[in-house]
Amino acid sequence: MGNREKLLDGALRCLLEKGYAATTARDIASAAGVSLAAINYHFRTTEALLNEALQRAIEQWADEMERALRDAAGVDGAAERFEAVWASVIASVTANRPLWTTQFEVVTQLGRQPAPSPAWSEPQAQAQAGLAALFHGIDPEAEPERAQVIGGFYHALLTGVVVQHLTVPDRAMSGRDLAVALRFVASRLVEV
């Protein structure tokens, strides 16, 4: 494993243990077993290294979710499949709590910036397209607008569910709760 990979692994360990704001270049270099100069050589800035490490971790989580969604695809019935998928998502959020708390810490940091961060625009678009494909098989290349809207809906739903499970898990929505609520909301949208 080269220094670049060691730095990414070390940065991720630090992010999950210390959080985004508390992780220093010295922490990462120490965790990776490389010199401080290696950060500048491979990433130019500590922030760029932390962002890439976090984005990789999110991609790994997305791969995990894709496997869970494929497993849930065998469940009979749309509502039952929806519940099974969300049960997997919620279990994964609980199992990956440090990853999610770090993501929300980054969101808070981004919210304090005077302008939106272009570095996070593409990963968000990819996440939304991926969610649309995973939940409904929507091809973002063939139907970009639909993928953006449906993926955005699932992204918003996921964010809210994660917040609930991180802050007050005993009052957080379950997969069944989400299915019941969505059925009710959908029925109200078709009323004249």
Short mmCIF file of C-alpha atoms in Angstrom, two decimals:
data_model
loop_
_atom_site.label_atom_id
_atom_site.label_comp_id
_atom_site.label_asym_id
_atom_site.label_seq_id
_atom_site.Cartn_x
_atom_site.Cartn_y
_atom_site.Cartn_z
CA MET A 1 0.00 0.00 0.00
CA GLY A 2 1.41 3.37 -1.05
CA ASN A 3 1.43 6.57 0.96
CA ARG A 4 -1.68 7.91 -0.79
CA GLU A 5 -3.75 4.89 0.30
CA LYS A 6 -2.22 4.97 3.76
CA LEU A 7 -3.25 8.62 4.08
CA LEU A 8 -6.81 7.88 2.97
CA ASP A 9 -7.08 5.01 5.46
CA GLY A 10 -5.56 7.11 8.24
CA ALA A 11 -7.82 10.06 7.45
CA LEU A 12 -10.91 7.86 7.56
CA ARG A 13 -9.89 6.37 10.92
CA CYS A 14 -9.36 9.86 12.31
CA LEU A 15 -12.66 11.12 10.88
CA LEU A 16 -14.59 8.28 12.47
CA GLU A 17 -12.79 8.56 15.82
CA LYS A 18 -12.35 12.34 16.19
CA GLY A 19 -14.70 13.96 13.69
CA TYR A 20 -14.01 16.38 10.87
CA ALA A 21 -13.19 19.57 12.74
CA ALA A 22 -11.00 17.90 15.38
CA THR A 23 -8.84 15.95 12.91
CA THR A 24 -5.48 17.57 12.18
CA ALA A 25 -2.89 16.89 9.52
CA ARG A 26 -0.58 15.63 12.27
CA ASP A 27 -3.28 13.17 13.43
CA ILE A 28 -3.65 11.80 9.91
CA ALA A 29 0.08 11.52 9.26
CA SER A 30 0.52 9.71 12.56
CA ALA A 31 -2.39 7.32 11.90
CA ALA A 32 -1.07 6.64 8.41
CA GLY A 33 2.55 6.25 9.49
CA VAL A 34 3.78 8.76 6.91
CA SER A 35 5.27 12.26 6.99
CA LEU A 36 3.23 15.45 7.08
CA ALA A 37 4.75 16.40 3.73
CA ALA A 38 3.01 13.40 2.12
CA ILE A 39 -0.36 15.09 2.64
CA ASN A 40 0.69 18.12 0.59
CA TYR A 41 2.34 15.94 -2.04
CA HIS A 42 -0.68 13.69 -2.60
CA PHE A 43 -3.65 15.96 -1.77
CA ARG A 44 -2.40 19.58 -1.57
CA THR A 45 -4.53 20.25 1.55
CA THR A 46 -5.75 18.39 4.61
CA GLU A 47 -9.31 19.38 3.70
CA ALA A 48 -8.99 17.74 0.26
CA LEU A 49 -7.69 14.56 1.92
CA LEU A 50 -10.50 14.51 4.49
CA ASN A 51 -13.13 15.12 1.80
CA GLU A 52 -11.83 12.32 -0.41
CA ALA A 53 -11.63 9.91 2.53
CA LEU A 54 -15.20 10.74 3.55
CA GLN A 55 -16.49 10.43 -0.02
CA ARG A 56 -14.85 7.00 -0.31
CA ALA A 57 -16.50 5.89 2.92
CA ILE A 58 -19.87 7.09 1.64
CA GLU A 59 -19.33 5.16 -1.60
CA GLN A 60 -18.52 2.02 0.40
CA TRP A 61 -21.72 2.52 2.39
CA ALA A 62 -23.65 2.94 -0.88
CA ASP A 63 -22.22 -0.37 -2.12
CA GLU A 64 -23.39 -1.99 1.12
CA MET A 65 -26.85 -0.52 0.59
CA GLU A 66 -26.95 -1.76 -3.00
CA ARG A 67 -26.32 -5.31 -1.77
CA ALA A 68 -29.06 -4.93 0.87
CA LEU A 69 -31.49 -3.59 -1.73
CA ARG A 70 -30.77 -6.50 -4.05
CA ASP A 71 -31.52 -8.86 -1.17
CA ALA A 72 -34.80 -7.04 -0.50
CA ALA A 73 -35.76 -7.26 -4.19
CA GLY A 74 -36.83 -10.85 -3.58
CA VAL A 75 -39.46 -9.78 -1.04
CA ASP A 76 -43.00 -10.12 -2.42
CA GLY A 77 -45.17 -7.00 -2.53
CA ALA A 78 -44.15 -3.39 -3.08
CA ALA A 79 -45.00 -2.27 0.48
CA GLU A 80 -43.19 -5.22 2.04
CA ARG A 81 -40.16 -4.62 -0.18
CA PHE A 82 -40.18 -0.90 0.77
CA GLU A 83 -40.26 -1.84 4.48
CA ALA A 84 -37.48 -4.41 4.05
CA VAL A 85 -35.27 -1.92 2.23
CA TRP A 86 -35.75 0.72 4.91
CA ALA A 87 -35.13 -1.81 7.67
CA SER A 88 -31.77 -2.55 6.01
CA VAL A 89 -30.99 1.15 5.62
CA ILE A 90 -31.82 1.84 9.28
CA ALA A 91 -29.74 -1.12 10.48
CA SER A 92 -26.82 0.14 8.43
CA VAL A 93 -27.18 3.68 9.78
CA THR A 94 -27.11 2.30 13.32
CA ALA A 95 -24.06 0.15 12.54
CA ASN A 96 -22.24 3.08 10.88
CA ARG A 97 -23.07 5.81 13.38
CA PRO A 98 -19.59 7.44 13.30
CA LEU A 99 -19.77 7.79 9.51
CA TRP A 100 -23.14 9.53 9.74
CA THR A 101 -22.20 11.85 12.58
CA THR A 102 -19.13 12.87 10.58
CA GLN A 103 -21.26 13.56 7.51
CA PHE A 104 -23.56 15.82 9.50
CA GLU A 105 -20.55 17.60 10.94
CA VAL A 106 -19.38 18.28 7.37
CA VAL A 107 -22.87 19.51 6.42
CA THR A 108 -22.72 21.95 9.32
CA GLN A 109 -19.30 23.18 8.20
CA LEU A 110 -20.55 23.60 4.62
CA GLY A 111 -23.57 25.52 5.87
CA ARG A 112 -21.28 28.07 7.50
CA GLN A 113 -19.50 28.84 4.23
CA PRO A 114 -20.55 32.01 2.39
CA ALA A 115 -21.22 30.09 -0.86
CA PRO A 116 -22.17 26.51 -1.75
CA SER A 117 -19.21 24.16 -2.07
CA PRO A 118 -18.73 22.90 -5.63
CA ALA A 119 -16.71 19.98 -4.24
CA TRP A 120 -19.90 18.46 -2.79
CA SER A 121 -22.24 19.20 -5.71
CA GLU A 122 -21.25 16.24 -7.85
CA PRO A 123 -21.24 13.70 -4.98
CA GLN A 124 -24.75 14.86 -4.04
CA ALA A 125 -25.95 14.49 -7.64
CA GLN A 126 -24.38 11.01 -7.78
CA ALA A 127 -26.03 10.05 -4.49
CA GLN A 128 -29.43 11.15 -5.75
CA ALA A 129 -29.02 9.33 -9.06
CA GLY A 130 -27.86 6.24 -7.19
CA LEU A 131 -30.85 6.31 -4.84
CA ALA A 132 -33.27 6.63 -7.76
CA ALA A 133 -31.62 3.68 -9.47
CA LEU A 134 -31.48 1.58 -6.31
CA PHE A 135 -35.03 2.16 -5.13
CA HIS A 136 -36.83 2.25 -8.48
CA GLY A 137 -34.43 1.17 -11.21
CA ILE A 138 -34.48 4.64 -12.78
CA ASP A 139 -31.64 5.06 -15.25
CA PRO A 140 -30.18 8.54 -14.63
CA GLU A 141 -28.75 8.64 -18.15
CA ALA A 142 -32.12 7.90 -19.78
CA GLU A 143 -34.28 9.92 -17.36
CA PRO A 144 -32.07 12.57 -15.70
CA GLU A 145 -34.92 14.79 -14.47
CA ARG A 146 -36.86 11.89 -12.96
CA ALA A 147 -33.70 10.51 -11.36
CA GLN A 148 -32.94 13.90 -9.82
CA VAL A 149 -36.45 14.36 -8.39
CA ILE A 150 -36.98 10.79 -7.17
CA GLY A 151 -33.40 10.54 -5.93
CA GLY A 152 -33.77 13.91 -4.22
CA PHE A 153 -36.92 12.67 -2.48
CA TYR A 154 -35.11 9.58 -1.17
CA HIS A 155 -32.10 11.67 -0.23
CA ALA A 156 -34.31 13.99 1.84
CA LEU A 157 -36.09 11.02 3.40
CA LEU A 158 -32.80 9.29 4.17
CA THR A 159 -31.38 12.43 5.77
CA GLY A 160 -34.41 12.80 8.02
CA VAL A 161 -34.41 9.13 9.01
CA VAL A 162 -30.70 9.30 9.81
CA VAL A 163 -31.19 12.39 11.99
CA GLN A 164 -33.97 10.65 13.89
CA HIS A 165 -31.89 7.52 14.48
CA LEU A 166 -28.83 9.51 15.55
CA THR A 167 -30.64 11.81 17.95
CA VAL A 168 -33.68 10.00 19.41
CA PRO A 169 -33.63 6.38 18.19
CA ASP A 170 -36.57 5.26 20.33
CA ARG A 171 -38.84 7.80 18.54
CA ALA A 172 -37.35 7.31 15.07
CA MET A 173 -39.30 6.01 12.08
CA SER A 174 -39.11 2.32 11.16
CA GLY A 175 -39.47 0.92 7.67
CA ARG A 176 -43.09 0.07 8.48
CA ASP A 177 -43.73 3.60 9.81
CA LEU A 178 -42.36 5.08 6.60
CA ALA A 179 -44.58 2.83 4.46
CA VAL A 180 -47.69 3.74 6.47
CA ALA A 181 -46.90 7.45 6.30
CA LEU A 182 -46.11 7.38 2.59
CA ARG A 183 -49.37 5.54 1.80
CA PHE A 184 -51.33 8.15 3.75
CA VAL A 185 -49.56 11.10 2.13
CA ALA A 186 -49.95 9.56 -1.34
CA SER A 187 -53.67 8.99 -0.76
CA ARG A 188 -54.10 12.67 0.15
CA LEU A 189 -52.26 13.80 -2.96
CA VAL A 190 -54.72 12.03 -5.27
CA GLU A 191 -57.85 13.36 -3.58
CA VAL A 192 -59.77 16.00 -5.52
#
